CSV table of C-alpha atoms in Angstrom, one decimal:
chain,number,residue,atom,x,y,z
Q,562,UNK,CA,10.3,-15.8,6.7
Q,563,UNK,CA,7.0,-14.1,5.9
Q,564,UNK,CA,5.8,-14.7,2.3
Q,565,UNK,CA,2.6,-13.8,0.5
Q,566,UNK,CA,2.0,-15.6,-2.8
Q,567,UNK,CA,-0.8,-14.4,-5.0
Q,568,UNK,CA,-2.8,-16.1,-7.8
Q,569,UNK,CA,-2.0,-15.6,-11.4
Q,570,UNK,CA,-3.1,-13.0,-14.1
Q,571,UNK,CA,-6.7,-12.7,-14.9
Q,572,UNK,CA,-8.6,-11.4,-17.9
Q,573,UNK,CA,-12.3,-10.6,-17.5
Q,574,UNK,CA,-15.1,-9.1,-19.5
Q,575,UNK,CA,-17.0,-6.0,-18.2
Q,576,UNK,CA,-19.7,-6.9,-15.8
Q,577,UNK,CA,-17.9,-10.0,-14.6
Q,578,UNK,CA,-16.3,-10.7,-11.2
Q,579,UNK,CA,-12.7,-11.6,-10.3
Q,580,UNK,CA,-11.3,-13.4,-7.3
Q,581,UNK,CA,-7.7,-13.0,-6.3
Q,582,UNK,CA,-6.1,-15.3,-3.7
Q,583,UNK,CA,-3.2,-14.6,-1.3
Q,584,UNK,CA,-1.5,-17.6,0.3
Q,585,UNK,CA,0.5,-16.6,3.4
Q,586,UNK,CA,3.3,-18.4,5.2
Q,587,UNK,CA,6.0,-17.8,7.8
Q,588,UNK,CA,3.8,-16.4,10.6
Q,589,UNK,CA,0.6,-17.0,12.5
Q,590,UNK,CA,-2.2,-16.2,10.1
Q,591,UNK,CA,-4.7,-15.0,12.6
Q,592,UNK,CA,-2.3,-12.5,14.2
Q,593,UNK,CA,-2.2,-9.9,11.5
Q,594,UNK,CA,-4.7,-8.0,9.4
Q,595,UNK,CA,-4.5,-8.4,5.6
Q,596,UNK,CA,-5.0,-5.5,3.2
Q,597,UNK,CA,-5.7,-5.2,-0.5
Q,598,UNK,CA,-4.2,-2.4,-2.6
Q,599,UNK,CA,-4.4,-1.9,-6.4
Q,600,UNK,CA,-2.5,0.1,-9.0
Q,601,UNK,CA,-3.9,1.0,-12.4
Q,602,UNK,CA,-1.4,1.2,-15.3
Q,603,UNK,CA,0.8,4.2,-14.9
Q,604,UNK,CA,-1.1,5.3,-11.8
Q,605,UNK,CA,-0.6,5.5,-8.0
Q,606,UNK,CA,-1.5,3.1,-5.3
Q,607,UNK,CA,-5.1,2.8,-4.2
Q,608,UNK,CA,-6.2,1.1,-0.9
Q,609,UNK,CA,-9.2,-1.2,-1.3
Q,610,UNK,CA,-9.8,-2.7,2.1
Q,611,UNK,CA,-8.7,-4.8,5.0
Q,612,UNK,CA,-9.8,-7.9,6.9
Q,613,UNK,CA,-8.9,-8.8,10.4
Q,614,UNK,CA,-7.9,-12.5,10.2
Q,615,UNK,CA,-8.7,-13.1,13.9
Q,616,UNK,CA,-12.3,-11.7,14.3
Q,617,UNK,CA,-13.1,-11.4,10.6
Q,618,UNK,CA,-14.0,-7.7,11.0
Q,619,UNK,CA,-13.4,-5.8,7.7
Q,620,UNK,CA,-13.4,-2.3,6.3
Q,621,UNK,CA,-13.1,-1.0,2.8
Q,622,UNK,CA,-12.8,2.2,0.9
Q,623,UNK,CA,-16.2,3.9,0.4
Q,624,UNK,CA,-16.1,3.6,-3.4
Q,625,UNK,CA,-15.8,-0.2,-3.2
Q,626,UNK,CA,-18.3,-0.9,-0.5
Q,627,UNK,CA,-20.9,-2.3,-2.9
Q,628,UNK,CA,-18.5,-4.4,-5.0
Q,629,UNK,CA,-15.7,-5.7,-2.7
Q,630,UNK,CA,-15.9,-9.0,-0.9
Q,631,UNK,CA,-13.1,-10.0,1.4
Q,632,UNK,CA,-12.8,-13.5,2.9
Q,633,UNK,CA,-10.2,-15.7,4.5
Q,634,UNK,CA,-9.7,-19.4,4.9
Q,635,UNK,CA,-7.7,-19.9,8.1
Q,636,UNK,CA,-7.2,-23.6,7.4
Q,637,UNK,CA,-5.0,-22.8,4.4
Q,638,UNK,CA,-3.8,-19.3,5.6
Q,639,UNK,CA,-5.3,-17.8,2.5
Q,640,UNK,CA,-7.1,-14.5,1.9
Q,641,UNK,CA,-9.4,-13.8,-1.0
Q,642,UNK,CA,-10.5,-10.6,-2.7
Q,643,UNK,CA,-13.5,-10.7,-4.9
Q,644,UNK,CA,-14.5,-7.6,-7.0
Q,645,UNK,CA,-17.8,-7.6,-8.7
Q,646,UNK,CA,-19.3,-5.6,-11.5
Q,647,UNK,CA,-16.0,-5.1,-13.3
Q,648,UNK,CA,-15.4,-2.2,-15.6
Q,649,UNK,CA,-12.4,-1.2,-17.7
Q,650,UNK,CA,-11.4,1.2,-14.8
Q,651,UNK,CA,-10.7,-1.9,-12.7
Q,652,UNK,CA,-7.8,-2.9,-14.9
Q,653,UNK,CA,-4.9,-2.9,-12.5
Q,654,UNK,CA,-2.4,-4.9,-10.5
Q,655,UNK,CA,-3.9,-6.1,-7.3
Q,656,UNK,CA,-1.7,-6.6,-4.2
Q,657,UNK,CA,-2.3,-8.2,-0.9
Q,658,UNK,CA,-0.3,-6.8,2.0
Q,659,UNK,CA,0.2,-7.8,5.6
Q,660,UNK,CA,0.0,-5.5,8.6
Q,661,UNK,CA,3.2,-4.6,10.2
Q,662,UNK,CA,4.3,-5.5,13.8
Q,663,UNK,CA,3.5,-2.7,16.2
Q,664,UNK,CA,1.8,-0.3,13.7
Q,665,UNK,CA,-1.3,-0.6,11.4
Q,666,UNK,CA,0.6,0.1,8.1
Q,667,UNK,CA,1.8,-2.7,5.8
Q,668,UNK,CA,5.3,-4.1,5.4
Q,669,UNK,CA,4.9,-7.4,3.7
Q,670,UNK,CA,3.5,-7.5,0.2
Q,671,UNK,CA,2.5,-10.1,-2.4
Q,672,UNK,CA,3.9,-10.0,-5.8
Q,673,UNK,CA,0.8,-8.6,-7.4
Q,674,UNK,CA,-1.9,-10.0,-9.6
Q,675,UNK,CA,-2.6,-8.3,-13.0
Q,676,UNK,CA,-6.3,-8.1,-13.8
Q,677,UNK,CA,-7.3,-6.9,-17.3
Q,678,UNK,CA,-10.9,-6.0,-18.0
Q,679,UNK,CA,-11.6,-6.0,-21.7
Q,680,UNK,CA,-14.5,-6.6,-24.0
K,1414,UNK,CA,-12.4,10.3,4.5
K,1415,UNK,CA,-8.8,11.6,5.0
K,1416,UNK,CA,-7.2,12.9,1.8
K,1417,UNK,CA,-3.4,12.9,1.4
K,1418,UNK,CA,-1.9,15.6,-0.9
K,1419,UNK,CA,1.7,14.7,-1.9
K,1420,UNK,CA,4.1,17.1,-3.6
K,1421,UNK,CA,5.9,17.4,-5.9
K,1422,UNK,CA,4.4,14.8,-8.4
K,1423,UNK,CA,7.8,14.5,-10.0
K,1424,UNK,CA,11.3,15.5,-9.1
K,1425,UNK,CA,14.6,15.5,-11.0
K,1426,UNK,CA,17.9,15.2,-9.1
K,1427,UNK,CA,21.5,14.0,-9.4
K,1428,UNK,CA,23.4,11.4,-7.6
K,1429,UNK,CA,24.6,12.9,-4.3
K,1430,UNK,CA,21.8,15.5,-4.1
K,1431,UNK,CA,19.4,15.8,-1.1
K,1432,UNK,CA,15.7,15.8,-1.9
K,1433,UNK,CA,12.5,16.3,0.2
K,1434,UNK,CA,9.0,15.0,-0.6
K,1435,UNK,CA,6.0,16.3,1.3
K,1436,UNK,CA,2.6,15.0,2.3
K,1437,UNK,CA,-0.3,17.0,3.8
K,1438,UNK,CA,-3.3,15.3,5.4
K,1439,UNK,CA,-6.8,16.8,5.2
K,1440,UNK,CA,-7.1,16.4,9.0
K,1441,UNK,CA,-4.8,15.6,11.8
K,1442,UNK,CA,-3.4,12.1,11.8
K,1443,UNK,CA,-0.9,12.3,14.7
K,1444,UNK,CA,2.1,10.2,13.5
K,1445,UNK,CA,0.0,7.6,11.7
K,1446,UNK,CA,2.0,7.8,8.4
K,1447,UNK,CA,4.4,5.6,6.5
K,1448,UNK,CA,6.5,6.2,3.4
K,1449,UNK,CA,7.0,3.6,0.7
K,1450,UNK,CA,9.4,3.3,-2.3
K,1451,UNK,CA,8.2,1.5,-5.4
K,1452,UNK,CA,10.2,0.5,-8.4
K,1453,UNK,CA,8.6,-0.5,-11.8
K,1454,UNK,CA,7.0,-3.9,-11.7
K,1455,UNK,CA,7.6,-4.4,-8.0
K,1456,UNK,CA,5.6,-4.2,-4.8
K,1457,UNK,CA,6.1,-1.2,-2.6
K,1458,UNK,CA,8.8,-1.3,0.1
K,1459,UNK,CA,8.2,0.4,3.5
K,1460,UNK,CA,10.9,2.9,4.3
K,1461,UNK,CA,9.5,4.9,7.3
K,1462,UNK,CA,6.8,4.1,9.8
K,1463,UNK,CA,5.1,6.2,12.4
K,1464,UNK,CA,6.3,9.3,10.5
K,1465,UNK,CA,9.9,9.2,11.6
K,1466,UNK,CA,11.0,5.7,12.3
K,1467,UNK,CA,13.4,4.0,9.9
K,1468,UNK,CA,12.1,0.5,8.8
K,1469,UNK,CA,14.4,-2.5,9.0
K,1470,UNK,CA,17.3,-2.7,6.5
K,1471,UNK,CA,16.6,0.8,5.2
K,1472,UNK,CA,19.7,3.0,4.8
K,1473,UNK,CA,20.1,5.9,7.1
K,1474,UNK,CA,20.1,8.4,4.2
K,1475,UNK,CA,16.3,8.1,4.4
K,1476,UNK,CA,14.5,10.1,7.1
K,1477,UNK,CA,11.0,11.1,7.9
K,1478,UNK,CA,9.5,14.0,9.9
K,1479,UNK,CA,6.3,15.6,10.8
K,1480,UNK,CA,3.1,15.0,12.7
K,1481,UNK,CA,-0.5,16.2,12.6
K,1482,UNK,CA,-1.1,17.3,9.0
K,1483,UNK,CA,2.4,18.0,7.6
K,1484,UNK,CA,5.0,15.3,6.8
K,1485,UNK,CA,8.3,15.0,4.9
K,1486,UNK,CA,10.5,12.4,3.5
K,1487,UNK,CA,14.1,13.4,3.0
K,1488,UNK,CA,16.8,11.5,1.1
K,1489,UNK,CA,20.3,12.7,1.5
K,1490,UNK,CA,23.3,11.8,-0.7
K,1491,UNK,CA,21.1,10.2,-3.4
K,1492,UNK,CA,22.3,6.9,-4.8
K,1493,UNK,CA,21.5,5.4,-8.2
K,1494,UNK,CA,19.1,2.8,-6.6
K,1495,UNK,CA,17.0,5.6,-5.0
K,1496,UNK,CA,15.5,6.7,-8.3
K,1497,UNK,CA,11.9,5.3,-8.0
K,1498,UNK,CA,8.4,6.4,-7.0
K,1499,UNK,CA,7.6,7.3,-3.4
K,1500,UNK,CA,4.2,7.2,-1.7
K,1501,UNK,CA,3.0,8.3,1.7
K,1502,UNK,CA,0.3,6.3,3.4
K,1503,UNK,CA,-1.9,7.5,6.3
K,1504,UNK,CA,-3.5,4.9,8.6
K,1505,UNK,CA,-5.3,6.9,11.2
K,1506,UNK,CA,-8.4,6.1,13.2
K,1507,UNK,CA,-10.1,3.3,15.2
K,1508,UNK,CA,-10.6,1.2,13.1
K,1509,UNK,CA,-8.0,2.8,10.9
K,1510,UNK,CA,-8.8,4.2,7.5
K,1511,UNK,CA,-6.2,4.2,4.9
K,1512,UNK,CA,-5.2,6.4,1.9
K,1513,UNK,CA,-2.1,6.9,-0.2
K,1514,UNK,CA,-0.7,10.1,-1.5
K,1515,UNK,CA,-0.6,10.5,-5.3
K,1516,UNK,CA,3.1,9.6,-5.5
K,1517,UNK,CA,6.3,11.3,-6.4
K,1518,UNK,CA,8.5,10.1,-9.2
K,1519,UNK,CA,12.1,10.7,-8.5
K,1520,UNK,CA,14.1,10.8,-11.8
K,1521,UNK,CA,17.8,11.1,-12.4
K,1522,UNK,CA,18.9,14.5,-13.9
C-alpha cells in the first residue's frame, strides 16, 4: 500500500534553513507528483509547492518562490523540502502529499513534521 | 492566483443533523475542487474529488456539488466521528495552481 514517511521534528533559529524528507513506498515513485503543505498552530492548511517526480518540473506558491527548494532522489524514492530564511511565522507542521490517480489533487499524506522556529 | 473563500468558519450541529459548507472561487475553476476532513493531530483525508465524486471508503452521507465558482459539501445524518475541520482545495490550471479554503470547524452542539 502507498505510504509516505516523513522525517522527525525540527527546532531551528530564525534565519536558519530546514530540510524535511518524505520517503515514499508502495507505488512507482516517478508516476505521481508530490506536494508540500503546511499548517501553523491552530491555523488552516497552506499549499507550498509541488514537484513532478518524472520530469522534475516544479511550481510553488508565490510567497515561497524565493525560499522554497524542492528536490527528489529517485534512487531512494524520497522527496525533500528545504525552506530557507526561517522566521517565527514558519513554525508549523509540514506535510508531504501524493497526487491522486486521475486528478491533480492529493489523496495520500505523510504523517507531518513539526518545525519550530524559536530564538 | 485563485483565492478560495470558505464559509462558515465554524458550525455547531447535533448528531443526525444535515449541514452544508460552501466554497467560492475567485475565478472559474470548472470542477477542479476537492474536499478534505481533518481531525486534530492528523493529516487531511480526501472526501470528495472533482467537486462531486465520492472518494474511496467515504460514507455516502457525504456529497459535493457545484462547478465554476460555487461549491458545496453536504453531510447528512451527522455521526459523532464527523465532528472535525473541513477544507476545500482548488487545483485548477495547466500546470495547476493550488489553494485551500480557510476551513470550517464543525462542532457538536
